[in-house]
Tab-separated table of C-alpha atoms and ligand atoms in Angstrom:
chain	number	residue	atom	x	y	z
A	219	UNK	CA	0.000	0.000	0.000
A	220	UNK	CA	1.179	3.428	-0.685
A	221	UNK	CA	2.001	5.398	2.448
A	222	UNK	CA	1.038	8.842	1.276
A	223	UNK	CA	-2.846	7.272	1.392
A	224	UNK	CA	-2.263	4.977	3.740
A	225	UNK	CA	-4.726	5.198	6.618
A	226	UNK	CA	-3.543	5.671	10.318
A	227	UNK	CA	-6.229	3.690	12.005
A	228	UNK	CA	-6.857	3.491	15.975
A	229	UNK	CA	-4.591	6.363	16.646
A	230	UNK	CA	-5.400	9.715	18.835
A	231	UNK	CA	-6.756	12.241	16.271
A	232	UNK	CA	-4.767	15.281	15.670
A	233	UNK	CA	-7.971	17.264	14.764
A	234	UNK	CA	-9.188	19.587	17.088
A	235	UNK	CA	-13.092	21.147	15.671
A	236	UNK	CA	-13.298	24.424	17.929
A	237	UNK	CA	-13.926	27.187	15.513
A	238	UNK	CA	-17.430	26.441	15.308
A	239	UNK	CA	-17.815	26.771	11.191
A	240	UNK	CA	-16.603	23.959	8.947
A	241	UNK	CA	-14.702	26.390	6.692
A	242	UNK	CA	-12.658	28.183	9.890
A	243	UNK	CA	-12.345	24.065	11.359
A	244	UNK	CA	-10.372	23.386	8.187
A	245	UNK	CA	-7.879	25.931	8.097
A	246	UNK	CA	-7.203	24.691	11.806
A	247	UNK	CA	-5.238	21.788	10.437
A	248	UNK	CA	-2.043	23.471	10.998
A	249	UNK	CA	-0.717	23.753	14.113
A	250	UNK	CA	1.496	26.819	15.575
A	251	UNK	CA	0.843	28.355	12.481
A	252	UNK	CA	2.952	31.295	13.596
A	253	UNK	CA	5.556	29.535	15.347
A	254	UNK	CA	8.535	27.781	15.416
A	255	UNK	CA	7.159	24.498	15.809
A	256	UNK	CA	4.359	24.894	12.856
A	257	UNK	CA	2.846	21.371	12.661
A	258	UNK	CA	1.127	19.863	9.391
A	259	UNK	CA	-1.596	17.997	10.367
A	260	UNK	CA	-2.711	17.081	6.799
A	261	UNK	CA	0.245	14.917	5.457
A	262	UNK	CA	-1.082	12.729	3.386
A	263	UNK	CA	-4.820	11.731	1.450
A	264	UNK	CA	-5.552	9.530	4.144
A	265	UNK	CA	-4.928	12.151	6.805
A	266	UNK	CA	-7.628	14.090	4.741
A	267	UNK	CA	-10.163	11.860	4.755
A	268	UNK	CA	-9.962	11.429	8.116
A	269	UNK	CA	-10.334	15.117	8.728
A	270	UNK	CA	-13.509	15.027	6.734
A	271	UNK	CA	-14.975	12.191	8.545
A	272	UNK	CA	-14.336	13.838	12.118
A	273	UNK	CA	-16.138	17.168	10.721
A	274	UNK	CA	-19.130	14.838	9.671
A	275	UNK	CA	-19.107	15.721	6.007
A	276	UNK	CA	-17.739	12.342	4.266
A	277	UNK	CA	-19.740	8.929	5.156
A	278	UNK	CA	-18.067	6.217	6.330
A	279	UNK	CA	-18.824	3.882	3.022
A	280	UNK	CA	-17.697	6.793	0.956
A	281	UNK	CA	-14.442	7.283	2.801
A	282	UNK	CA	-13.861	3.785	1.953
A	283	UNK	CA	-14.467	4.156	-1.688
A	284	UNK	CA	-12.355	7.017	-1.679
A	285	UNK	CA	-9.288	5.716	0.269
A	286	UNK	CA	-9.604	2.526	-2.543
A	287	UNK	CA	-9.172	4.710	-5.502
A	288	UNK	CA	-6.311	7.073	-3.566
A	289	UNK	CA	-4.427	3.778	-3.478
A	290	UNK	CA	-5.076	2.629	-6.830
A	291	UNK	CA	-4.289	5.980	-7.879
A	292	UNK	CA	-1.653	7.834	-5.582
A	293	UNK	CA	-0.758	10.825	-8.229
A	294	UNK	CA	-3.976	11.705	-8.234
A	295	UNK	CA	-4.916	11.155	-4.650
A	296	UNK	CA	-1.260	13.549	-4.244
A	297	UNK	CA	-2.931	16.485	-6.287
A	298	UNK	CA	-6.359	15.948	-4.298
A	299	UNK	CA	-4.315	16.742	-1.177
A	300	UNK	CA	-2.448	19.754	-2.709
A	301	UNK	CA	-5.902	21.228	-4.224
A	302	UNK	CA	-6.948	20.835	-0.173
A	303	UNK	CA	-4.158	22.546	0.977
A	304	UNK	CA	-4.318	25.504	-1.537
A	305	UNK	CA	-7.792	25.970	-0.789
A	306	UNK	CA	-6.968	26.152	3.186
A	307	UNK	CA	-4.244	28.928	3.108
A	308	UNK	CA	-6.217	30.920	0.430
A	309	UNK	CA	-8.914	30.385	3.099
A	310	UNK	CA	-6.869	30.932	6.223
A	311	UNK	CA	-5.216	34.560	3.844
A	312	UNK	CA	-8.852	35.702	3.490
A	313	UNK	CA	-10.355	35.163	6.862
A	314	UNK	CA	-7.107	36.307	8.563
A	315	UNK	CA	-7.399	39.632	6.047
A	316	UNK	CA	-10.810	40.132	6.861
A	317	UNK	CA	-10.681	39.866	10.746
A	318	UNK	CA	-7.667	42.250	10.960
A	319	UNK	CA	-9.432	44.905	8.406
A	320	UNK	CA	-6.513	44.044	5.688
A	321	UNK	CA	-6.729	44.399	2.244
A	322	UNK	CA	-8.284	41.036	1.008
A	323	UNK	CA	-5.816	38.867	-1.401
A	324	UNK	CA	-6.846	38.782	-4.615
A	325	UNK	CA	-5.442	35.624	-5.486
A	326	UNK	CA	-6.946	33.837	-2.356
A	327	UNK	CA	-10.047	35.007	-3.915
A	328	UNK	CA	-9.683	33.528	-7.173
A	329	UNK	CA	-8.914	29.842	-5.792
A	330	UNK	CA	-12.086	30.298	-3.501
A	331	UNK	CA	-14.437	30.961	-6.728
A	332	UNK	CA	-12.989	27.989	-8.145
A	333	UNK	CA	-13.656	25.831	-5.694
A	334	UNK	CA	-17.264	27.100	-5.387
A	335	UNK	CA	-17.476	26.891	-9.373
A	336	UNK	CA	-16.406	23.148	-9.216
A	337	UNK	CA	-18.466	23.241	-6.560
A	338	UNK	CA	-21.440	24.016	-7.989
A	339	UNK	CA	-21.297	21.470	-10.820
A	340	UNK	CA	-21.446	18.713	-8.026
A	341	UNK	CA	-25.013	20.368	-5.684
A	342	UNK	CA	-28.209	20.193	-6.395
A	343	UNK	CA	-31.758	20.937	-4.916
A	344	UNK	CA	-32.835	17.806	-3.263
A	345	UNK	CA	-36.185	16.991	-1.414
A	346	UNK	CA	-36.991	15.119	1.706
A	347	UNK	CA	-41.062	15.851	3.106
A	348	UNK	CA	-41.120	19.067	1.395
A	349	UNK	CA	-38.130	19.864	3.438
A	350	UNK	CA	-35.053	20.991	0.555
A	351	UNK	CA	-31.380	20.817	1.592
A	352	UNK	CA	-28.292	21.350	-0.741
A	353	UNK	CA	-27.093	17.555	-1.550
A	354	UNK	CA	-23.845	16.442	-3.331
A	355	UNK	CA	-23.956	14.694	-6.344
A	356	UNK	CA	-21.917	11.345	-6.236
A	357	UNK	CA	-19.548	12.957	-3.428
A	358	UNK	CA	-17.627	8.885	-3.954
A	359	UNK	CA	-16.750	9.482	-7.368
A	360	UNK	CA	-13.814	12.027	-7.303
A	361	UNK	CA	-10.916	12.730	-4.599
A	362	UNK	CA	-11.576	16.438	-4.323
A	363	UNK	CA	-15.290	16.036	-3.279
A	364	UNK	CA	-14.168	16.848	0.344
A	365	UNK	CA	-13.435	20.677	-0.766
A	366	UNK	CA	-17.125	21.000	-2.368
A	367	UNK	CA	-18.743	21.561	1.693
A	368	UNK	CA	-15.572	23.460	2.693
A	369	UNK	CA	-15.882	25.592	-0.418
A	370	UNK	CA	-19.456	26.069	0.236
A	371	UNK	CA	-18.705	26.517	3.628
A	372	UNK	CA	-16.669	29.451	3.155
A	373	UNK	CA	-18.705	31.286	0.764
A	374	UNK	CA	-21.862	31.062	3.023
A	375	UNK	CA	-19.356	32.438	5.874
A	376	UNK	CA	-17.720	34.932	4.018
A	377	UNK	CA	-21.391	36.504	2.202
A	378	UNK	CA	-22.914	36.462	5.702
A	379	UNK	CA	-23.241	38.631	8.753
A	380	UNK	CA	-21.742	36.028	11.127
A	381	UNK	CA	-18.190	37.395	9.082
A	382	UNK	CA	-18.063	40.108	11.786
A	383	UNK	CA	-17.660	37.677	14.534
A	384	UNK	CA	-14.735	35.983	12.817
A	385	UNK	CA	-11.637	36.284	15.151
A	386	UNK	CA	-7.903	34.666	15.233
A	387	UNK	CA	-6.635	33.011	18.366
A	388	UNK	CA	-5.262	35.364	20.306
A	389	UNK	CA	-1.735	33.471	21.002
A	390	UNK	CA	0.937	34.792	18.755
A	391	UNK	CA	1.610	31.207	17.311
A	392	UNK	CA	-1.623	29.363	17.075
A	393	UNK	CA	-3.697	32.053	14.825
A	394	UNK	CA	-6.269	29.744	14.732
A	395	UNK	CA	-9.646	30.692	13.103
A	396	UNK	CA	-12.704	30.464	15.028
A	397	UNK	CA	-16.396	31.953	14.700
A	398	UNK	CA	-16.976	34.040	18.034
A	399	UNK	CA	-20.691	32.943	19.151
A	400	UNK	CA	-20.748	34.797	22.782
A	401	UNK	CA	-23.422	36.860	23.930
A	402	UNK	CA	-20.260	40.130	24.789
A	403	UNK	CA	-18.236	38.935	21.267
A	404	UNK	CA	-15.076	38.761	23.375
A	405	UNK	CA	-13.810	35.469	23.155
A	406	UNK	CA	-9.897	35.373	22.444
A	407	UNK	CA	-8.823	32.149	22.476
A	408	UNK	CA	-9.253	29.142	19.827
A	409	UNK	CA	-9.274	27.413	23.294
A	410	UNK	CA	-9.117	28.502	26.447
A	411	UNK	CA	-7.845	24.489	28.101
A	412	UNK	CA	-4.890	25.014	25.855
A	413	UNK	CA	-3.825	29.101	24.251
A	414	UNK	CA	-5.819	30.543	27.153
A	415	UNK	CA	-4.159	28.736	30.227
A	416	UNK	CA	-0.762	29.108	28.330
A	417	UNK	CA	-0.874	32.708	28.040
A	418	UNK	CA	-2.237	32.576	31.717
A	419	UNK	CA	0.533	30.818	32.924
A	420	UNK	CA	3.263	32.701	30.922
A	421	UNK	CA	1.933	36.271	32.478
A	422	UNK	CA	2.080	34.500	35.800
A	423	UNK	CA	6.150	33.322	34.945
A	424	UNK	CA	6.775	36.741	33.682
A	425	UNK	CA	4.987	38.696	36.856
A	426	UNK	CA	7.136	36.184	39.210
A	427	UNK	CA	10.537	37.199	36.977
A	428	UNK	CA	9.682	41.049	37.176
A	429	UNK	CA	9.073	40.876	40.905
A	430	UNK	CA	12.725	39.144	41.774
B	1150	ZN	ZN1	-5.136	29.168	19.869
């Protein structure tokens, strides 16, 4: 079996899903993306479809599909992954413009309306009790299908209100993405268990320093 789509099975996931919009959850697969340490979490195919089965939006039978023809066909299943990770920085340089009132990238712009163009080809209207929801069309069929939601995803966030309450963690190497849903808008942290109480406990180190 290839290794760049091979799947890593029974192990703790990396993923962490605090950002609380599927879009802003994606371009969390990097961690200390400001620092020294910047970790990949999304090394290989397999690594994305694992992603996209914690966030809900793949089913387990098509993941399955999907990991079968990323082995059977690893250059392609290689450019899926690199189409996901383009997508997630242009993502990650347009929500990171807009929070900080930056000029938006142009380019990050362009790679988002392709995604929702491709995008677009693959939804339709579908009906369930005269209840209509947006449904993929044969999301098993082709590796990128895991962008079409994200890409979606993004657009809804990025053409709605909710855009205001989009903040970066504020730790100066996590700048993780997350969708600020409390009642005084002043969360700061992508989590407080982890940024939060590290940024707590350095002010405490430094206070202790500058009173020696
Ligand atoms: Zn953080």
């Amino acid at each position: 079996m290839n290794q760049a789509v091979m799947p890593r099975q029974n192990s703790k996931s990396p993923f962490e899903f605090t950002g609380g919009h599927l879009c802003l959850n994606f371009t969390n697969t990097v961690d200390n993306r400001k620092g020294l340490n910047r970790k990949e979490l999304l090394t290989s195919y397999a690594d994305l479809l694992r992603w996209a089965e914690e966030a809900n939006i793949l089913r387990m039978k098509d993941a399955g599909r999907l990991q079968n023809m990323a082995e059977a066909a690893p250059g392609q299943a290689k450019s899926a992954l690199c189409s996901a990770l383009q997508l997630r920085e242009s993502l990650y340089a347009l929500f990171s413009a807009a929070t900080e009132r930056r000029a938006i990238p142009g380019t990050a712009l362009s790679v988002l309306n392709r995604a929702v163009q491709r995008t677009a080809q693959h939804e339709r209207i579908a009906e369930d009790r005269r209840r209509f929801h947006w449904q993929l069309i044969s999301p098993e069929s082709s590796l990128d299908s895991i962008l079409w939601p994200i890409a979606r995803s993004a657009a809804d966030l990025l053409t709605s209100p909710d855009l205001e309450n989009v903040r970066q963690c504020a730790s100066t190497d996590c700048a993780w993405l997350f969708l600020d849903a409390t009642k005084n808008h002043r969360r700061r942290w992508c989590e407080m268990r982890t940024c939060g109480n590290r940024a707590k406990a350095r002010r405490y180190y430094e206070r202790q320093r500058s009173e020696l």
